[in-house]
Coordinates of C-alpha atoms in Angstrom, one line a residue:
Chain A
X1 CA -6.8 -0.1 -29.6
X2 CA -8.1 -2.4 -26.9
X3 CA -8.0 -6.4 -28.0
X4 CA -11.1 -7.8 -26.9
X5 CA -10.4 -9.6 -23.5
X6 CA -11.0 -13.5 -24.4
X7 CA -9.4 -14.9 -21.6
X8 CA -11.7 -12.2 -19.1
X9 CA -15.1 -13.4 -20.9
X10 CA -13.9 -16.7 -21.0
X11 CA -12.6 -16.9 -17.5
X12 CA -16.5 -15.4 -16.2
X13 CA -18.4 -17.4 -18.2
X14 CA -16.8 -20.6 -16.7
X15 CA -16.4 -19.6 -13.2
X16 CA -19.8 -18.0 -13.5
X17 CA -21.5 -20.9 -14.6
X18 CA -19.8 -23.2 -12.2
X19 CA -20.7 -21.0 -9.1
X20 CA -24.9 -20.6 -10.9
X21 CA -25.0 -24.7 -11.0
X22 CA -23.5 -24.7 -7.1
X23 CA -26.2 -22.3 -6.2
X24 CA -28.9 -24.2 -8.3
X25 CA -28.0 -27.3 -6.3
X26 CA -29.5 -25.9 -3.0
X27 CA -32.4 -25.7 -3.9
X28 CA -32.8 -27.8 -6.9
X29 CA -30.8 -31.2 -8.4
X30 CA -32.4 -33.6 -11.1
X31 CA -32.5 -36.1 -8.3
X32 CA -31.3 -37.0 -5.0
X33 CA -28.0 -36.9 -5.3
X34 CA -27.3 -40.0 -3.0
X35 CA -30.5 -42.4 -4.3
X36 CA -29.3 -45.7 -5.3
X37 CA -31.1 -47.5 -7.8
X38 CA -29.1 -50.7 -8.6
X39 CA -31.6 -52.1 -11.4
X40 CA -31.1 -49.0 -13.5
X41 CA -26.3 -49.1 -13.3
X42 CA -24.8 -47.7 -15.8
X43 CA -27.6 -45.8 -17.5
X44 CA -26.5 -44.1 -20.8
X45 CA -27.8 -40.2 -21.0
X46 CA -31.3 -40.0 -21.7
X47 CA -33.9 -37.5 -20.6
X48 CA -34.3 -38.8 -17.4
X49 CA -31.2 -39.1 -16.9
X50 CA -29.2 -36.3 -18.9
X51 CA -25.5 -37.8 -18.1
X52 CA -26.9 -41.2 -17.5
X53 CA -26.0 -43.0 -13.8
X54 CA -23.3 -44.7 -12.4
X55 CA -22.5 -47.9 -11.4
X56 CA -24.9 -47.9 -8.2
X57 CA -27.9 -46.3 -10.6
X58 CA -27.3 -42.6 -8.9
X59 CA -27.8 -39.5 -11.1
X60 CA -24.5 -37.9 -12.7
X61 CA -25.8 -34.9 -13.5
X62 CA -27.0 -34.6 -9.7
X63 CA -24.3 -35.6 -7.8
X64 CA -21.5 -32.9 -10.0
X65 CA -24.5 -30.6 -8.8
X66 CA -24.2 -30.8 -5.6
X67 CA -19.8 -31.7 -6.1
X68 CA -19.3 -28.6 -7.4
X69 CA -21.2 -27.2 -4.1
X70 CA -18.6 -28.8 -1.5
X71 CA -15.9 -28.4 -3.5
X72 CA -17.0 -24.2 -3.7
X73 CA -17.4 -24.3 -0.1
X74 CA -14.5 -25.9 1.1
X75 CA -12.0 -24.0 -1.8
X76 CA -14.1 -20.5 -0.5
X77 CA -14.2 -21.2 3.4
X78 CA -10.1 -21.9 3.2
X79 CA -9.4 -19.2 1.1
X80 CA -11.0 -16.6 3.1
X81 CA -10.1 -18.4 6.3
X82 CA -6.1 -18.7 4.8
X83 CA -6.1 -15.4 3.3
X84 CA -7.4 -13.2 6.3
X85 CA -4.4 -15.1 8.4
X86 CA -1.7 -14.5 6.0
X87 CA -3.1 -10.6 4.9
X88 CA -3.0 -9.7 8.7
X89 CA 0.3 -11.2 8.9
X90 CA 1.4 -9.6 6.1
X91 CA 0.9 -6.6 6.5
X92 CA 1.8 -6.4 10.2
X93 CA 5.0 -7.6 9.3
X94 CA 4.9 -4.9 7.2
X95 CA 4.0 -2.0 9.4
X96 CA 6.5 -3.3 12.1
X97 CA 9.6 -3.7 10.2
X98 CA 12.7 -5.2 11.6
X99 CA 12.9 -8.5 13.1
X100 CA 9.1 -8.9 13.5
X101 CA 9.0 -8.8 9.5
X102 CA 12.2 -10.9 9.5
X103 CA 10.7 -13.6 11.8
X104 CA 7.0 -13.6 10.2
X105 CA 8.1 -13.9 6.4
X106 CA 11.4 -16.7 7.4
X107 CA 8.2 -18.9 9.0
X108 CA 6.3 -18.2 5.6
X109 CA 9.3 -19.5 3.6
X110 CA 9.5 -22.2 5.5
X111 CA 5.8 -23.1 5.3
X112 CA 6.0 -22.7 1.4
X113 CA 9.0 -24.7 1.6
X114 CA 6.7 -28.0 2.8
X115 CA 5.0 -29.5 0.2
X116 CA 1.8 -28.8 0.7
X117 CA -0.1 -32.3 -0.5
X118 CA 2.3 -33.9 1.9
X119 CA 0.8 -31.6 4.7
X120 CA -2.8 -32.3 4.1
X121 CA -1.7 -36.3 4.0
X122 CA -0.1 -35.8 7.2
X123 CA -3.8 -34.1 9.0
X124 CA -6.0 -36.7 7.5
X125 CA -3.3 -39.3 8.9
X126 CA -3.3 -37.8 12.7
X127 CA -6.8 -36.3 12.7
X128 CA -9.1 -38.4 10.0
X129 CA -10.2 -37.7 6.8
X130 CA -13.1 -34.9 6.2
X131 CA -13.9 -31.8 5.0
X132 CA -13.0 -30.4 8.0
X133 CA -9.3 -31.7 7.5
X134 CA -9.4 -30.7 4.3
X135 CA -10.2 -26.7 5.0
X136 CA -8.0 -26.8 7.2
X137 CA -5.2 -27.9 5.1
X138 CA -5.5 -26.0 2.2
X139 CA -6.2 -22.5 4.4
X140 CA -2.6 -23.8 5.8
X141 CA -1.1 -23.4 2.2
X142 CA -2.5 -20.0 1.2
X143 CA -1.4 -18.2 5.2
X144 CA 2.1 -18.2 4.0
X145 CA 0.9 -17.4 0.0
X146 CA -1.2 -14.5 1.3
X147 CA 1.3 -13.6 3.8
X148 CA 3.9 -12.6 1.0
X149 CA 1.7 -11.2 -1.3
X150 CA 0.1 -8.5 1.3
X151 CA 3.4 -7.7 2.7
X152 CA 5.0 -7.4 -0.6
X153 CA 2.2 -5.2 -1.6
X154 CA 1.8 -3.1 1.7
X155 CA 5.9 -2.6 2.1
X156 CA 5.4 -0.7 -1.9
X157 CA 2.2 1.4 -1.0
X158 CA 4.8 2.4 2.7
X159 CA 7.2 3.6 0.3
X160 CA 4.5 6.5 -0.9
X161 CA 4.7 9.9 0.3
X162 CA 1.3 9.7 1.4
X163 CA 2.2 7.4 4.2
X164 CA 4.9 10.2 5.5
X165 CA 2.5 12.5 5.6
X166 CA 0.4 10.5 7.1
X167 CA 3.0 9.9 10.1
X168 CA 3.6 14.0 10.0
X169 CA 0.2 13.9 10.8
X170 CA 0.6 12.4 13.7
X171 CA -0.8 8.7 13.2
X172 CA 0.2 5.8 14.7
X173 CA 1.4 2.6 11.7
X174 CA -1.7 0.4 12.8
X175 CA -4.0 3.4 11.8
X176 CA -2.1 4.3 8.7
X177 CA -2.0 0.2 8.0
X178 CA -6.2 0.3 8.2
X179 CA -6.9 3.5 6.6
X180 CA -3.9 3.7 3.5
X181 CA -2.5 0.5 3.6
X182 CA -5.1 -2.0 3.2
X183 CA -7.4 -0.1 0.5
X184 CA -4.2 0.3 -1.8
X185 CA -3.7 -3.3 -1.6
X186 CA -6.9 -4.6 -2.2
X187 CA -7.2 -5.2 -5.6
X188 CA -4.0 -7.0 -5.5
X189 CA -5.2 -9.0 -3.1
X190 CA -8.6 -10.1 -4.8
X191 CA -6.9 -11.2 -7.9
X192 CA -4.9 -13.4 -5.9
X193 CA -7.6 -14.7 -4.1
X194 CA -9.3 -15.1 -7.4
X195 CA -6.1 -17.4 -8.5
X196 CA -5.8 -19.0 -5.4
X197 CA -9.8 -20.4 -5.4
X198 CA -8.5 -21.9 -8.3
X199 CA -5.9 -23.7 -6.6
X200 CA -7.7 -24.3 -4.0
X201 CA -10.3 -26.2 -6.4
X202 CA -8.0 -28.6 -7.5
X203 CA -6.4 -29.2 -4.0
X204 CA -9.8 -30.2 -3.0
X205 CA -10.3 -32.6 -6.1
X206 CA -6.7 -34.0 -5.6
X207 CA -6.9 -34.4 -1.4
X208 CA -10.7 -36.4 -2.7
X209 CA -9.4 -38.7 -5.1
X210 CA -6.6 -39.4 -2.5
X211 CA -9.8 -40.1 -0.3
X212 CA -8.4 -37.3 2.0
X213 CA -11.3 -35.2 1.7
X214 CA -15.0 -35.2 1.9
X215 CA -16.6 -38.5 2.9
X216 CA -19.5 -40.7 1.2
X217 CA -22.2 -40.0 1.0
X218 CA -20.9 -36.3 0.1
X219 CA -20.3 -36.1 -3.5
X220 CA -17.1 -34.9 -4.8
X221 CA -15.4 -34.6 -8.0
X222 CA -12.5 -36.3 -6.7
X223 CA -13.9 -38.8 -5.7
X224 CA -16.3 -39.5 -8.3
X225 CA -13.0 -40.0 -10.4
X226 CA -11.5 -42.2 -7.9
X227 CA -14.3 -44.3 -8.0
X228 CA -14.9 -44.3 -11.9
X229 CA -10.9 -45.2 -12.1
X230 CA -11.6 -49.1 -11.8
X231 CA -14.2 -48.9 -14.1
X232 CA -12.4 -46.9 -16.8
X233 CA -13.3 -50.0 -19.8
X234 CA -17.2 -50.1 -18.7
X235 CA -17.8 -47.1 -18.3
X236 CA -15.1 -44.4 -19.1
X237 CA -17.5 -41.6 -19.4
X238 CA -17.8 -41.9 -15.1
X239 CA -14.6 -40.7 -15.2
X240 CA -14.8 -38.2 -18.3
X241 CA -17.5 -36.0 -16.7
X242 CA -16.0 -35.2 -13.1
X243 CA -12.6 -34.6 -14.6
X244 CA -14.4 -32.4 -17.1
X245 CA -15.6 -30.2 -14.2
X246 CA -12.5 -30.1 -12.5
X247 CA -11.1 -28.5 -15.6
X248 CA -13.8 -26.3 -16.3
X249 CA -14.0 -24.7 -12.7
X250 CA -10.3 -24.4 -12.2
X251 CA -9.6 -22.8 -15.9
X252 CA -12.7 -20.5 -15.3
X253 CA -11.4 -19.0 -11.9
X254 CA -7.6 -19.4 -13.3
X255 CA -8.2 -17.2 -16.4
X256 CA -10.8 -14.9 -14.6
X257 CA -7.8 -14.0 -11.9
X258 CA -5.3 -14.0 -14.7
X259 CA -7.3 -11.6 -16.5
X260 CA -8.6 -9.2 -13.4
X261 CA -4.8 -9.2 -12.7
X262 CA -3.8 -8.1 -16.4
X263 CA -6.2 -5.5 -16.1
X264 CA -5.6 -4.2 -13.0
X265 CA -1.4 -3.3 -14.3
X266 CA -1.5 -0.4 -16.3
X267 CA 2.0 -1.7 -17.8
X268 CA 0.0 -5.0 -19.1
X269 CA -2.9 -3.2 -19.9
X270 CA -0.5 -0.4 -22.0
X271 CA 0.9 -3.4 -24.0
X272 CA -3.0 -4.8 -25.3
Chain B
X1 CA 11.3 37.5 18.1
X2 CA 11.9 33.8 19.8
X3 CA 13.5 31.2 18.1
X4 CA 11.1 28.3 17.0
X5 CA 13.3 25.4 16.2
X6 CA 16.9 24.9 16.8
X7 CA 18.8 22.0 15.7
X8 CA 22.7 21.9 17.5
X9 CA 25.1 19.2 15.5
X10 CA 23.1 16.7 13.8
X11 CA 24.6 13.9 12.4
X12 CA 23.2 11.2 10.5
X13 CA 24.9 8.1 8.3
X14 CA 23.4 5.3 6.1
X15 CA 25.5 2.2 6.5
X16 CA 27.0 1.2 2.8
X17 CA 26.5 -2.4 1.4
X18 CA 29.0 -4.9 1.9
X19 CA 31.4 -5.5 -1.0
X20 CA 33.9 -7.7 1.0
X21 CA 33.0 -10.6 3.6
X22 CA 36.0 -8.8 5.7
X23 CA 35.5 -5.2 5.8
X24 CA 32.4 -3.5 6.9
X25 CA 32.7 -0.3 4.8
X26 CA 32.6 3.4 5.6
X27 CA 29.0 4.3 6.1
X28 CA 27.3 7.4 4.0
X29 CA 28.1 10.7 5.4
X30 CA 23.8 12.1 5.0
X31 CA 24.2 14.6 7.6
X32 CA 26.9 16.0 9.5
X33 CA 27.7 18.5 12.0
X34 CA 24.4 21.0 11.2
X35 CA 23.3 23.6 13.4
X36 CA 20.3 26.2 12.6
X37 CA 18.4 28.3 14.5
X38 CA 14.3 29.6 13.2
X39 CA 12.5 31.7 14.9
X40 CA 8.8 32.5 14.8
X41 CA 7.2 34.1 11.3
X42 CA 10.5 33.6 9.9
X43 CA 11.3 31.3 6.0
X44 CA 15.0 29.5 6.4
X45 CA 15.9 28.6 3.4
X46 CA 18.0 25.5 2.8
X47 CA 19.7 25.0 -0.8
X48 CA 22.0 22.6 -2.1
X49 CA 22.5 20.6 -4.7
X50 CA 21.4 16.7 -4.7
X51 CA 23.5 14.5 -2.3
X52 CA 23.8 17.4 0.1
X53 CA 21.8 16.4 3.1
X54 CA 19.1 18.8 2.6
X55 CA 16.4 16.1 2.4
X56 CA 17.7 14.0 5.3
X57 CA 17.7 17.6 7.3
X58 CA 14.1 17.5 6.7
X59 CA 13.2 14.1 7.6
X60 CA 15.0 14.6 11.0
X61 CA 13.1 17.9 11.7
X62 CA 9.8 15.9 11.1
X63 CA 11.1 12.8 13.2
X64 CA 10.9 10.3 10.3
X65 CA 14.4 9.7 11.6
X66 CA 16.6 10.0 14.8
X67 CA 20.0 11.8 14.7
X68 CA 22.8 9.7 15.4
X69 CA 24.2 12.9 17.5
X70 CA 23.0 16.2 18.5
X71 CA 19.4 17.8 19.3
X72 CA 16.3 19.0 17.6
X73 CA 14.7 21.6 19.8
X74 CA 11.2 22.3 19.1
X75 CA 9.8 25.9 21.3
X76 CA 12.5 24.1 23.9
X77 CA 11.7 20.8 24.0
X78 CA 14.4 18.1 22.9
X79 CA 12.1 16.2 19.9
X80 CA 14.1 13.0 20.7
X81 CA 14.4 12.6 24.5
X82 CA 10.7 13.3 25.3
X83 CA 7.9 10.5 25.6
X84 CA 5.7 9.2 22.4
X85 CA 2.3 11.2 23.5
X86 CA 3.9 14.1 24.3
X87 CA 5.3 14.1 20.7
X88 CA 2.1 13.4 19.5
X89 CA 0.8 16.7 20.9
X90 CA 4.5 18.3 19.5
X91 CA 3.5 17.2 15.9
X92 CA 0.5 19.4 15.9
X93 CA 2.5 22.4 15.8
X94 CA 4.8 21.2 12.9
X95 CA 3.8 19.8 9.9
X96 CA 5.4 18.8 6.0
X97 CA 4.7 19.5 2.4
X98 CA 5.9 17.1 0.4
X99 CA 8.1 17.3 -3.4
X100 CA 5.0 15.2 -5.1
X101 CA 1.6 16.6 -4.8
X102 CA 1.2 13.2 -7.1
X103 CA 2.1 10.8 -3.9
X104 CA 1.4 13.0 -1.1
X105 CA -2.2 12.3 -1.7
X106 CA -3.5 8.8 -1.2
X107 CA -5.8 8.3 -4.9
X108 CA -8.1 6.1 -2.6
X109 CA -9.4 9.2 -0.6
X110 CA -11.4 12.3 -1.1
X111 CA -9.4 15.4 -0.3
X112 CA -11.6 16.3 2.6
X113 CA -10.6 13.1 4.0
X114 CA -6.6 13.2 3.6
X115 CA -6.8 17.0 4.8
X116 CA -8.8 15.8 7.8
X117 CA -6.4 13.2 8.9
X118 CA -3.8 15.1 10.5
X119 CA -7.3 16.7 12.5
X120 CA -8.0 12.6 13.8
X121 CA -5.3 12.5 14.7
X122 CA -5.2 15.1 17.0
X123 CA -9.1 14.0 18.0
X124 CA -10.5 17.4 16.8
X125 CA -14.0 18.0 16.7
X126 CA -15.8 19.8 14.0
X127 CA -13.6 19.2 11.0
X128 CA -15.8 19.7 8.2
X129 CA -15.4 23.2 9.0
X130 CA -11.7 23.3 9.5
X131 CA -11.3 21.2 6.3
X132 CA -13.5 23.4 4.4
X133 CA -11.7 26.5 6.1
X134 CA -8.4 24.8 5.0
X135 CA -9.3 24.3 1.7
X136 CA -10.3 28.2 1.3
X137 CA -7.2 29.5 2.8
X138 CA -5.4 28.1 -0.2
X139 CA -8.0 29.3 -2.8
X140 CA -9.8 25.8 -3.7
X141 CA -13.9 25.6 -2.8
X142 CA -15.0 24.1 0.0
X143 CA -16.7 22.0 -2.1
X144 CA -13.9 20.5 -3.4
X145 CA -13.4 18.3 0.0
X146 CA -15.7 15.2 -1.5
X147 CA -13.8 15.4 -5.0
X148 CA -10.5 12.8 -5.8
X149 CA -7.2 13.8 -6.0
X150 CA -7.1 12.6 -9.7
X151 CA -9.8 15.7 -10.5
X152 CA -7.2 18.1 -9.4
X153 CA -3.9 19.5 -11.0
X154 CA -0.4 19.7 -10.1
X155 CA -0.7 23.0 -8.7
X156 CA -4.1 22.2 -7.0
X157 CA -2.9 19.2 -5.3
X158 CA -0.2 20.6 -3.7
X159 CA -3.0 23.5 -2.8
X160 CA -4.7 20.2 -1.1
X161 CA -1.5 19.2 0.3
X162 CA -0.7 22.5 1.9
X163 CA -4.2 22.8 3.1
X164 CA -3.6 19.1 5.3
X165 CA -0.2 20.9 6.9
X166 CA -2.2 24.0 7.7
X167 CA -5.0 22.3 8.8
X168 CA -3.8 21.8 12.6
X169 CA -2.7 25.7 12.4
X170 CA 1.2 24.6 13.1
X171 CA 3.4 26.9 13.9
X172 CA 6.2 25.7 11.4
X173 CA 6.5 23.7 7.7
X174 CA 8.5 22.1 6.9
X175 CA 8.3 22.0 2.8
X176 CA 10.8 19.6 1.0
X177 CA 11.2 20.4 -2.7
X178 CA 7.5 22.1 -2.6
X179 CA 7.3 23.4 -5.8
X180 CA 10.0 21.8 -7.7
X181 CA 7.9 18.8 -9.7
X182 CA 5.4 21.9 -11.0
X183 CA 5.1 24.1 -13.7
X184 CA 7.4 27.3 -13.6
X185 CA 4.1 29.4 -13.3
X186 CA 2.4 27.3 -10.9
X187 CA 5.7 27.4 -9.3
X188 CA 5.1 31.2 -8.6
X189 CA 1.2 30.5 -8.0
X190 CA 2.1 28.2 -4.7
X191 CA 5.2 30.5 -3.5
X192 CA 2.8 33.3 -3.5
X193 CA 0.0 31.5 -1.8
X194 CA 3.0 30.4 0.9
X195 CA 4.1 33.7 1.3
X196 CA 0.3 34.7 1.8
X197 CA -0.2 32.4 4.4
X198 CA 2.9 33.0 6.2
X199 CA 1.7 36.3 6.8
X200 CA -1.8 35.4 7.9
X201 CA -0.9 32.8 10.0
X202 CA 2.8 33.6 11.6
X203 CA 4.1 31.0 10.2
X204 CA 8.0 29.9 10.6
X205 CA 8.9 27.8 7.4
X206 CA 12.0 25.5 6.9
X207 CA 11.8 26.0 2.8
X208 CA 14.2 23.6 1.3
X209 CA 15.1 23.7 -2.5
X210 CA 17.9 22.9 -4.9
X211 CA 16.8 25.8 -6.6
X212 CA 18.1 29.0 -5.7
X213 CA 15.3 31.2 -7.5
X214 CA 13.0 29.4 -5.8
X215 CA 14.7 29.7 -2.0
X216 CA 16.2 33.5 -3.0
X217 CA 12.3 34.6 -3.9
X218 CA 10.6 33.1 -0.4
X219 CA 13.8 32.9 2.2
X220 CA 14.6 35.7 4.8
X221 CA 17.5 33.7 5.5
X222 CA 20.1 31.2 3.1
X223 CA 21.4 27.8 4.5
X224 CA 23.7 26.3 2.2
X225 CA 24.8 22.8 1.9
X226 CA 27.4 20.5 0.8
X227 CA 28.0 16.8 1.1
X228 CA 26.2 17.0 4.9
X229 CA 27.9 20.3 5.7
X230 CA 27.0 23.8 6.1
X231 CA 29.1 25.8 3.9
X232 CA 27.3 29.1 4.3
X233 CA 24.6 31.1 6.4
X234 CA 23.1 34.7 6.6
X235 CA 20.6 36.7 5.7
X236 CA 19.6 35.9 1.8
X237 CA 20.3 39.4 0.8
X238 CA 23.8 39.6 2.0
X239 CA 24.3 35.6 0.7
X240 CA 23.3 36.8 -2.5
X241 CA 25.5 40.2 -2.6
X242 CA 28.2 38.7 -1.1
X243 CA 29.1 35.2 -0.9
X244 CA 31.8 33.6 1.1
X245 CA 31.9 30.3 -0.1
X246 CA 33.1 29.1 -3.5
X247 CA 30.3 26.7 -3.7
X248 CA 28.0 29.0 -3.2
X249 CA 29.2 31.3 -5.8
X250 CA 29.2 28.3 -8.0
X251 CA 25.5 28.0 -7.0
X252 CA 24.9 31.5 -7.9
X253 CA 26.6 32.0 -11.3
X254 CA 25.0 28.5 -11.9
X255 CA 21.3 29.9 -11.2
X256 CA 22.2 33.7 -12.4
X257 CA 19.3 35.3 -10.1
X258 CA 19.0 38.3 -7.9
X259 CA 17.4 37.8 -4.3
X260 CA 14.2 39.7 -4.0
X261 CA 14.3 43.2 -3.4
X262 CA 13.8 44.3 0.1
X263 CA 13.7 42.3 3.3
X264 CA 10.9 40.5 5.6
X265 CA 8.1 40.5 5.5
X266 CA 7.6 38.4 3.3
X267 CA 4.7 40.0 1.6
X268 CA 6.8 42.9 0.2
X269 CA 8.1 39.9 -1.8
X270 CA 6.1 38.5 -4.7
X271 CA 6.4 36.4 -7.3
X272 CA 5.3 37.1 -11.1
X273 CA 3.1 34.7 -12.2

């Protein structure tokens, strides 16, 4: 008897409707998300207006809009940029064995030894704060993350006989790393990049509201909290609404991997 | 007849794990001191119980691991002291089939495509043909190249996985436990189809067991092994009628079988389904 997967629906209705209001904001928002209109501060929701203004008149509803857009971006653009570092690490290490593994996965420890917040801080302090930076940073943390996962992964599917016969077939470990290796770990590799979009939602919010990350006029969710924080007795909701999303988006792509994950072990899936 | 494959004092160890900061302790004994000669057309089979080295034999044959001491000759060449691409073109003449027709497989590809790898890699042209010629010299359709190893049973699988080591038309295989994780009846299925194919294509087979039916019913000749060692060697009619060794009449009351009657070829010999 199969329990019907909450967290799965849950997790894609969330991340799904996240990623449909990103989408929406190319080529549609309420407003312009950067329009100042001072006489009209602090604008309770109304139907111009659905989540009122803020305290330089601009739309709420269109600057999370176009928020959840950069923050998408930049927590897509370093996961794949990350990721593809760390998977062809990985399983390189993998395929080579030895001290090559040894020497690859020692360096990733030590990477996932160094906090990674502190990192990021460190960037924006020699190179400047953007967005730029900010990619940057958080594809830093997931090299080593990816890294372990792929080799972890690859280093179980080199165990399989297939992979002997492969090499009594006569092919080289780069060919058998392309044409076995890197299918079988696939799936294991998309749920964690599921998780880690998740991860690398909230490093984006947190690097923002440190004022690390993307720079006004660019809206972020970070940010927007930052900003609301001083104005937490006036206007509390400022602050309520940006933290909302952050929530929303990083539980959404948090359960969905969480789920994908439970679904994708037969040994969880045998227990539901 | 000339002698295929020769193997002249191979000795391999696994290093043990540490129990005192002190003492580095006595390594694993896999392999030691084994000689055996194959020639052409001709089954040697290898028996032993677990532990006994038979395995590790194997995987040195195939090159999956270096022997600490003595050589592998394959048709005269040493298979450890010549260059990389010249063993490349070696391992087209000698090929495995594995103990699990479950693993040997990778789920992720058709069959056509696993039994046409060991064709890339030799950069051979036409191989829909030879895979679909493969796959009907060990009774499946040629059709059956686009279909999943997960469509296919036990037996059939390691049908597929034969097909792959006969693909390249070696000379010897190598076949590691080959029937033991199937079905007594499929069992007899795959020895026959073995036998079958050792006739029609002069094959020289290295048929290792820890099953004494299994060896006694395919093998011209009997390897026995113990804890690395050979303990016995002959022809498997004379192994059978009489043994030398202690262990190996141990083996035999243990299994309670009769070799086949009558000697090579093989294809006096069958198996009853």
């Amino acid at each position: 008897m199969r329990r019907f997967p909450v967290n799965l629906v849950l997790g894609a209705a969330l991340a799904g409707s996240v990623t449909l209001v990103a989408l929406l904001s190319f080529i549609w928002t309420p407003y312009d998300h950067a329009a100042i209109a001072v006489t009209n501060k602090f604008a309770s929701p109304s139907f111009a207006h659905w989540l009122g203004t803020d305290q330089l008149g601009r739309d709420v509803v269109s600057q999370l809009m176009v928020a959840a857009r950069n923050s998408m971006i930049v927590a897509f653009v370093s996961v794949v940029l990350g990721g593809g570092i760390g998977i062809v690490l990985g399983v390189y290490a993998s395929a080579r064995g030895g001290w090559v593994e040894n020497l690859i996965m020692r360096v990733s420890d030590l990477s996932l030894a160094f906090p990674a917040l502190l990192f990021a801080i460190m960037l924006a302090a020699v190179f400047g704060p953007s967005l730029q930076n900010t990619v940057i940073a958080i594809a830093f943390i997931n090299i080593p993350i990816f890294a372990r996962i792929s080799r972890g992964a690859a280093n179980q599917v080199w165990t399989r006989e297939f992979m002997l016969a492969g090499q009594a077939a006569g092919m080289g470990r780069m060919t058998l790393t392309f044409d076995h290796v890197m299918p079988n770990i696939a799936a294991a590799i998309i749920v964690q990049a599921t998780i880690e979009f998740a991860v690398a939602l909230l490093a984006e919010a947190a690097l923002s509201y440190l004022g690390l990350g993307a720079q006004p006029p660019a809206p972020s969710w970070g940010r927007m909290l930052s900003d609301a924080q001083t104005l937490l007795y006036l206007a509390p909701q400022l602050a309520i609404y940006p933290g909302l999303c952050i929530v929303i988006s990083v539980l959404g792509f948090g359960l969905l991997g969480d789920s994908i994950r439970d679904l994708s072990d037969p040994r969880l899936r045998r227990e539901r | 007849m000339t002698v295929l494959l020769q193997a002249r004092n191979l000795r391999r160890t696994y290093p043990r794990p540490r129990t005192t900061l002190f003492q580095r302790p006595e390594p694993l004994v896999a392999v030691s001191g084994v000689s055996l000669a194959l020639e052409r057309g001709e089954t040697l089979g290898i028996v032993g119980e677990s532990g006994s080295g038979k395995s590790t034999l194997a995987r040195m044959v195939m090159g999956f691991e270096r022997p600490e001491a003595g050589q592998i000759l394959f048709d005269g060449t040493d298979l450890n002291a010549v260059p990389a691409r010249e063993l490349q073109r070696l391992r087209t003449k000698f090929q495995m089939v594995f103990q699990d027709p479950y693993g040997s497989l990778d789920p992720r590809h058709s069959v056509g495509w696993s039994i046409a790898e060991p064709l890339r890699a030799a950069r051979i042209d036409n191989r829909p043909a030879r895979v679909a010629e493969a796959l009907e010299q060990v009774g499946l359709n040629h059709g059956d190249a686009a279909r999943f190893p997960h469509e296919f049973s036990g037996g059939q699988r390691q049908r597929i996985a034969i097909a792959r080591a006969i693909a390249l038309r070696p000379a010897l295989i190598v076949a590691d436990e080959a029937v033991s994780a199937l079905d007594v009846s499929v069992q007899a299925q795959i020895l026959n189809l073995l036998m079958d194919l050792q006739e029609d294509l002069g094959l020289a087979m290295l048929f290792i067991s820890h099953d004494l039916a299994v060896v006694a019913a395919i093998s011209d000749r009997l390897l026995v092994m113990k804890q690395g060692e050979v303990v016995e060697t002959g022809a498997t009619a004379d192994v059978f009628a009489s043994p030398a060794h202690a262990y190996t009449r141990s083996l035999l009351t243990a299994a309670q079988v009769a070799p086949a009657t009558g000697s090579s070829p093989a294809s006096n010999r069958k198996v009853p389904a």
